Amino acid sequence: MSLNVDTEQPFFSHLFELRDRLIRIVVVILVAFLALFSFGNQIYTMVAEPLMQHLPEGTSMIATEVASPFLTPMKLSLVAAIFLTIPFTLYQFWAFIAPGLYKHERKMVIPLVVSSTLLFYLGVAFAFYVVFPLVFAFLTGTAPEGVAVMTDMGRYLDFILTLFFAFGLAFEVPIAVIILIWTGATTREKLSRGRPYVIVGAFVLGMLLTPPDVISQTLLALPMWVLFEFGLIASSFFVRKKRDDEEEESDDDNEPDSESDDVSDDDSSSDKSEADTRYPDDYVAPTDEEKEAELDRLEWEDEDDWAEDEDDESWNGPGDDAESPDATGAEDADAIINDLNESRLKRVMELRQQGDVAEARKLLYEVLANGNNDQIMVARNILEQLDQE
């Protein structure tokens, strides 16, 4: 039962979030529509200007349906509201999918979303200011003699909306090229080799998406070809940026943590002198007398042979300044001390697992008092870790 709850809950939470974002999009569009509705007639007059300039004198646009004078401006206001709120709509979809993307993918999506929005608006502006005057001049100029060109306002709106969407989507060609190359669906070299097919396809799309005239078809196909070439050029930058971001993320994932850094520091700095060692704030360095006494205790308590030979004349004890042991005895003493400190460090690890920090600190201080450079560095690092816990 709990398994079903754990697996279904994230799915429904995503659905709820998607629902909330769609509601926000609809609310914003409705607010923009209400704001533009009262200006519907003025907006229609503005978009009808390219045709009105080329209508013969004495003619005008007509309304063949009863409700067209009211419904057509209202429809245009709704479409204008959708056009104007495209950035907000894209942002909501971006905010919904962004948590599921990698870091380098988020870096790529933001410029792609912004550039696709600008290109869509640029396509609409190109259609309105460049294509419409040429197309309407051609169409009205080819009317047979005696035929009055009087376009229905509803049919005209459908015509220009089709062209708006056609040119807006056609100007997204660079984004499509970049995404295809970026996702690995194809390569820049393959698309370059397929340039003749792209040119033919652009003219075919121009024929299908525009009125049956050569001017509008050409005006749509040529920008698509130019934008395709621009997408090939821009894709090299995006693909290189993607590769750099992936390598950066890989380096971040492979970067060792602080504890492994401490261990590597131990290995690389084992030849450092004890004077360069950094101790914790609560550590008090032992005096020479305390070190000597600790060595005496270790040698006399942990080595039975030395304890039996305590009264022997050839050995006056490690603390006797009158006579020093021979070289072999000194090496044995160092080996014993090192072994004992290794045992203490192992015991410290067991005490840490048991939670006995006080006893672990005590053993670490003993290692700091008489250990070699490697043991001192290890004890210091463990003390620093205990201070951070």
mmCIF file of N, CA, C and O in Angstrom, residues 315-369:
data_model
loop_
_atom_site.group_PDB
_atom_site.id
_atom_site.type_symbol
_atom_site.label_atom_id
_atom_site.label_comp_id
_atom_site.label_asym_id
_atom_site.label_seq_id
_atom_site.Cartn_x
_atom_site.Cartn_y
_atom_site.Cartn_z
ATOM 1 N N TRP A 315 71.795 -1.152 31.301
ATOM 2 C CA TRP A 315 70.650 -0.349 30.859
ATOM 3 C C TRP A 315 70.124 0.445 32.025
ATOM 4 O O TRP A 315 69.675 -0.093 33.020
ATOM 5 N N ASN A 316 70.216 1.717 31.948
ATOM 6 C CA ASN A 316 69.817 2.609 33.016
ATOM 7 C C ASN A 316 68.451 3.212 32.796
ATOM 8 O O ASN A 316 68.073 4.154 33.479
ATOM 9 N N GLY A 317 67.667 2.724 31.790
ATOM 10 C CA GLY A 317 66.329 3.286 31.539
ATOM 11 C C GLY A 317 66.389 4.336 30.473
ATOM 12 O O GLY A 317 67.401 4.992 30.270
ATOM 13 N N PRO A 318 65.322 4.494 29.802
ATOM 14 C CA PRO A 318 65.295 5.458 28.696
ATOM 15 C C PRO A 318 65.451 6.884 29.137
ATOM 16 O O PRO A 318 65.841 7.721 28.349
ATOM 17 N N GLY A 319 65.113 7.171 30.362
ATOM 18 C CA GLY A 319 65.212 8.556 30.828
ATOM 19 C C GLY A 319 66.519 8.873 31.477
ATOM 20 O O GLY A 319 66.711 9.970 31.981
ATOM 21 N N ASP A 320 67.463 7.923 31.549
ATOM 22 C CA ASP A 320 68.739 8.145 32.211
ATOM 23 C C ASP A 320 69.669 8.850 31.258
ATOM 24 O O ASP A 320 70.009 8.336 30.197
ATOM 25 N N ASP A 321 70.109 10.033 31.638
ATOM 26 C CA ASP A 321 71.001 10.808 30.797
ATOM 27 C C ASP A 321 72.440 10.373 30.916
ATOM 28 O O ASP A 321 73.290 10.798 30.139
ATOM 29 N N ALA A 322 72.736 9.506 31.878
ATOM 30 C CA ALA A 322 74.128 9.138 32.086
ATOM 31 C C ALA A 322 74.608 8.200 30.998
ATOM 32 O O ALA A 322 75.759 8.237 30.605
ATOM 33 N N GLU A 323 73.705 7.319 30.510
ATOM 34 C CA GLU A 323 74.134 6.360 29.504
ATOM 35 C C GLU A 323 72.984 6.141 28.530
ATOM 36 O O GLU A 323 71.857 5.895 28.949
ATOM 37 N N SER A 324 73.229 6.183 27.215
ATOM 38 C CA SER A 324 72.197 6.017 26.192
ATOM 39 C C SER A 324 72.227 4.594 25.685
ATOM 40 O O SER A 324 73.286 3.944 25.677
ATOM 41 N N PRO A 325 71.093 4.048 25.266
ATOM 42 C CA PRO A 325 71.079 2.703 24.708
ATOM 43 C C PRO A 325 71.832 2.666 23.388
ATOM 44 O O PRO A 325 72.064 3.691 22.744
ATOM 45 N N ASP A 326 72.124 1.478 22.945
ATOM 46 C CA ASP A 326 72.843 1.338 21.672
ATOM 47 C C ASP A 326 71.868 1.568 20.512
ATOM 48 O O ASP A 326 70.660 1.764 20.703
ATOM 49 N N ALA A 327 72.403 1.527 19.286
ATOM 50 C CA ALA A 327 71.581 1.839 18.109
ATOM 51 C C ALA A 327 70.455 0.846 17.938
ATOM 52 O O ALA A 327 69.328 1.200 17.595
ATOM 53 N N THR A 328 70.725 -0.435 18.196
ATOM 54 C CA THR A 328 69.680 -1.450 18.047
ATOM 55 C C THR A 328 68.555 -1.224 19.038
ATOM 56 O O THR A 328 67.361 -1.333 18.717
ATOM 57 N N GLY A 329 68.890 -0.882 20.264
ATOM 58 C CA GLY A 329 67.861 -0.613 21.273
ATOM 59 C C GLY A 329 67.008 0.580 20.908
ATOM 60 O O GLY A 329 65.790 0.581 21.111
ATOM 61 N N ALA A 330 67.610 1.622 20.315
ATOM 62 C CA ALA A 330 66.847 2.805 19.917
ATOM 63 C C ALA A 330 65.867 2.476 18.792
ATOM 64 O O ALA A 330 64.721 2.935 18.782
ATOM 65 N N GLU A 331 66.308 1.672 17.818
ATOM 66 C CA GLU A 331 65.419 1.292 16.729
ATOM 67 C C GLU A 331 64.251 0.454 17.232
ATOM 68 O O GLU A 331 63.110 0.627 16.803
ATOM 69 N N ASP A 332 64.551 -0.462 18.172
ATOM 70 C CA ASP A 332 63.472 -1.267 18.749
ATOM 71 C C ASP A 332 62.474 -0.389 19.493
ATOM 72 O O ASP A 332 61.256 -0.601 19.415
ATOM 73 N N ALA A 333 62.970 0.606 20.218
ATOM 74 C CA ALA A 333 62.070 1.493 20.967
ATOM 75 C C ALA A 333 61.172 2.291 20.033
ATOM 76 O O ALA A 333 59.968 2.433 20.255
ATOM 77 N N ASP A 334 61.756 2.796 18.908
ATOM 78 C CA ASP A 334 60.955 3.541 17.937
ATOM 79 C C ASP A 334 59.894 2.655 17.295
ATOM 80 O O ASP A 334 58.740 3.081 17.077
ATOM 81 N N ALA A 335 60.281 1.399 16.981
ATOM 82 C CA ALA A 335 59.314 0.486 16.380
ATOM 83 C C ALA A 335 58.172 0.189 17.324
ATOM 84 O O ALA A 335 57.009 0.118 16.941
ATOM 85 N N ILE A 336 58.511 0.031 18.614
ATOM 86 C CA ILE A 336 57.467 -0.254 19.603
ATOM 87 C C ILE A 336 56.523 0.940 19.737
ATOM 88 O O ILE A 336 55.295 0.797 19.797
ATOM 89 N N ILE A 337 57.084 2.142 19.776
ATOM 90 C CA ILE A 337 56.252 3.344 19.911
ATOM 91 C C ILE A 337 55.345 3.509 18.692
ATOM 92 O O ILE A 337 54.157 3.827 18.807
ATOM 93 N N ASN A 338 55.910 3.259 17.500
ATOM 94 C CA ASN A 338 55.093 3.378 16.289
ATOM 95 C C ASN A 338 53.969 2.364 16.271
ATOM 96 O O ASN A 338 52.827 2.674 15.902
ATOM 97 N N ASP A 339 54.281 1.120 16.674
ATOM 98 C CA ASP A 339 53.231 0.096 16.724
ATOM 99 C C ASP A 339 52.145 0.478 17.710
ATOM 100 O O ASP A 339 50.946 0.276 17.465
ATOM 101 N N LEU A 340 52.576 1.004 18.853
ATOM 102 C CA LEU A 340 51.593 1.393 19.864
ATOM 103 C C LEU A 340 50.705 2.527 19.352
ATOM 104 O O LEU A 340 49.482 2.538 19.572
ATOM 105 N N ASN A 341 51.306 3.486 18.655
ATOM 106 C CA ASN A 341 50.499 4.595 18.120
ATOM 107 C C ASN A 341 49.552 4.119 17.033
ATOM 108 O O ASN A 341 48.425 4.619 16.913
ATOM 109 N N GLU A 342 49.989 3.150 16.207
ATOM 110 C CA GLU A 342 49.085 2.587 15.210
ATOM 111 C C GLU A 342 47.905 1.913 15.880
ATOM 112 O O GLU A 342 46.753 2.022 15.434
ATOM 113 N N SER A 343 48.185 1.210 16.991
ATOM 114 C CA SER A 343 47.087 0.575 17.733
ATOM 115 C C SER A 343 46.145 1.617 18.309
ATOM 116 O O SER A 343 44.921 1.440 18.329
ATOM 117 N N ARG A 344 46.722 2.728 18.773
ATOM 118 C CA ARG A 344 45.877 3.802 19.306
ATOM 119 C C ARG A 344 44.986 4.398 18.219
ATOM 120 O O ARG A 344 43.804 4.688 18.458
ATOM 121 N N LEU A 345 45.550 4.601 17.006
ATOM 122 C CA LEU A 345 44.742 5.158 15.927
ATOM 123 C C LEU A 345 43.611 4.204 15.536
ATOM 124 O O LEU A 345 42.496 4.647 15.237
ATOM 125 N N LYS A 346 43.904 2.902 15.522
ATOM 126 C CA LYS A 346 42.838 1.944 15.232
ATOM 127 C C LYS A 346 41.774 1.978 16.318
ATOM 128 O O LYS A 346 40.573 1.892 16.044
ATOM 129 N N ARG A 347 42.239 2.107 17.567
ATOM 130 C CA ARG A 347 41.278 2.179 18.676
ATOM 131 C C ARG A 347 40.435 3.449 18.582
ATOM 132 O O ARG A 347 39.242 3.455 18.934
ATOM 133 N N VAL A 348 41.035 4.528 18.090
ATOM 134 C CA VAL A 348 40.294 5.787 17.934
ATOM 135 C C VAL A 348 39.141 5.599 16.957
ATOM 136 O O VAL A 348 38.019 6.085 17.167
ATOM 137 N N MET A 349 39.387 4.882 15.847
ATOM 138 C CA MET A 349 38.324 4.644 14.880
ATOM 139 C C MET A 349 37.183 3.841 15.495
ATOM 140 O O MET A 349 36.000 4.115 15.245
ATOM 141 N N GLU A 350 37.522 2.870 16.333
ATOM 142 C CA GLU A 350 36.466 2.098 17.009
ATOM 143 C C GLU A 350 35.688 2.967 17.980
ATOM 144 O O GLU A 350 34.451 2.877 18.071
ATOM 145 N N LEU A 351 36.414 3.843 18.714
ATOM 146 C CA LEU A 351 35.729 4.722 19.661
ATOM 147 C C LEU A 351 34.832 5.724 18.950
ATOM 148 O O LEU A 351 33.757 6.089 19.473
ATOM 149 N N ARG A 352 35.230 6.192 17.778
ATOM 150 C CA ARG A 352 34.374 7.108 17.015
ATOM 151 C C ARG A 352 33.080 6.434 16.600
ATOM 152 O O ARG A 352 32.010 7.038 16.651
ATOM 153 N N GLN A 353 33.177 5.197 16.183
ATOM 154 C CA GLN A 353 31.965 4.465 15.826
ATOM 155 C C GLN A 353 31.076 4.230 17.036
ATOM 156 O O GLN A 353 29.854 4.210 16.917
ATOM 157 N N GLN A 354 31.696 4.076 18.205
ATOM 158 C CA GLN A 354 30.915 3.865 19.428
ATOM 159 C C GLN A 354 30.400 5.161 20.029
ATOM 160 O O GLN A 354 29.569 5.126 20.931
ATOM 161 N N GLY A 355 30.913 6.291 19.550
ATOM 162 C CA GLY A 355 30.458 7.583 20.070
ATOM 163 C C GLY A 355 31.224 8.071 21.273
ATOM 164 O O GLY A 355 30.849 9.078 21.880
ATOM 165 N N ASP A 356 32.314 7.408 21.641
ATOM 166 C CA ASP A 356 33.108 7.819 22.800
ATOM 167 C C ASP A 356 34.162 8.812 22.326
ATOM 168 O O ASP A 356 35.335 8.464 22.109
ATOM 169 N N VAL A 357 33.759 10.072 22.160
ATOM 170 C CA VAL A 357 34.657 11.084 21.611
ATOM 171 C C VAL A 357 35.727 11.479 22.616
ATOM 172 O O VAL A 357 36.887 11.729 22.244
ATOM 173 N N ALA A 358 35.395 11.530 23.882
ATOM 174 C CA ALA A 358 36.353 11.962 24.900
ATOM 175 C C ALA A 358 37.546 11.013 24.964
ATOM 176 O O ALA A 358 38.709 11.450 24.999
ATOM 177 N N GLU A 359 37.300 9.730 24.996
ATOM 178 C CA GLU A 359 38.394 8.760 25.047
ATOM 179 C C GLU A 359 39.197 8.794 23.757
ATOM 180 O O GLU A 359 40.429 8.638 23.765
ATOM 181 N N ALA A 360 38.507 9.018 22.619
ATOM 182 C CA ALA A 360 39.218 9.116 21.342
ATOM 183 C C ALA A 360 40.160 10.314 21.326
ATOM 184 O O ALA A 360 41.302 10.224 20.855
ATOM 185 N N ARG A 361 39.704 11.440 21.873
ATOM 186 C CA ARG A 361 40.567 12.618 21.954
ATOM 187 C C ARG A 361 41.788 12.358 22.816
ATOM 188 O O ARG A 361 42.906 12.780 22.495
ATOM 189 N N LYS A 362 41.585 11.648 23.900
ATOM 190 C CA LYS A 362 42.700 11.362 24.796
ATOM 191 C C LYS A 362 43.774 10.556 24.080
ATOM 192 O O LYS A 362 44.978 10.853 24.181
ATOM 193 N N LEU A 363 43.359 9.537 23.334
ATOM 194 C CA LEU A 363 44.325 8.737 22.591
ATOM 195 C C LEU A 363 44.994 9.544 21.485
ATOM 196 O O LEU A 363 46.189 9.365 21.213
ATOM 197 N N LEU A 364 44.237 10.431 20.850
ATOM 198 C CA LEU A 364 44.822 11.251 19.794
ATOM 199 C C LEU A 364 45.879 12.200 20.337
ATOM 200 O O LEU A 364 46.912 12.436 19.701
ATOM 201 N N TYR A 365 45.632 12.754 21.525
ATOM 202 C CA TYR A 365 46.642 13.618 22.142
ATOM 203 C C TYR A 365 47.904 12.845 22.466
ATOM 204 O O TYR A 365 49.021 13.373 22.370
ATOM 205 N N GLU A 366 47.757 11.589 22.861
ATOM 206 C CA GLU A 366 48.929 10.767 23.120
ATOM 207 C C GLU A 366 49.721 10.513 21.838
ATOM 208 O O GLU A 366 50.951 10.499 21.851
ATOM 209 N N VAL A 367 48.988 10.321 20.728
ATOM 210 C CA VAL A 367 49.690 10.147 19.450
ATOM 211 C C VAL A 367 50.411 11.435 19.052
ATOM 212 O O VAL A 367 51.545 11.402 18.551
ATOM 213 N N LEU A 368 49.761 12.583 19.270
ATOM 214 C CA LEU A 368 50.415 13.855 18.970
ATOM 215 C C LEU A 368 51.659 14.065 19.807
ATOM 216 O O LEU A 368 52.600 14.753 19.392
ATOM 217 N N ALA A 369 51.691 13.476 21.008
ATOM 218 C CA ALA A 369 52.819 13.695 21.912
ATOM 219 C C ALA A 369 54.065 12.940 21.482
ATOM 220 O O ALA A 369 55.181 13.442 21.646
#
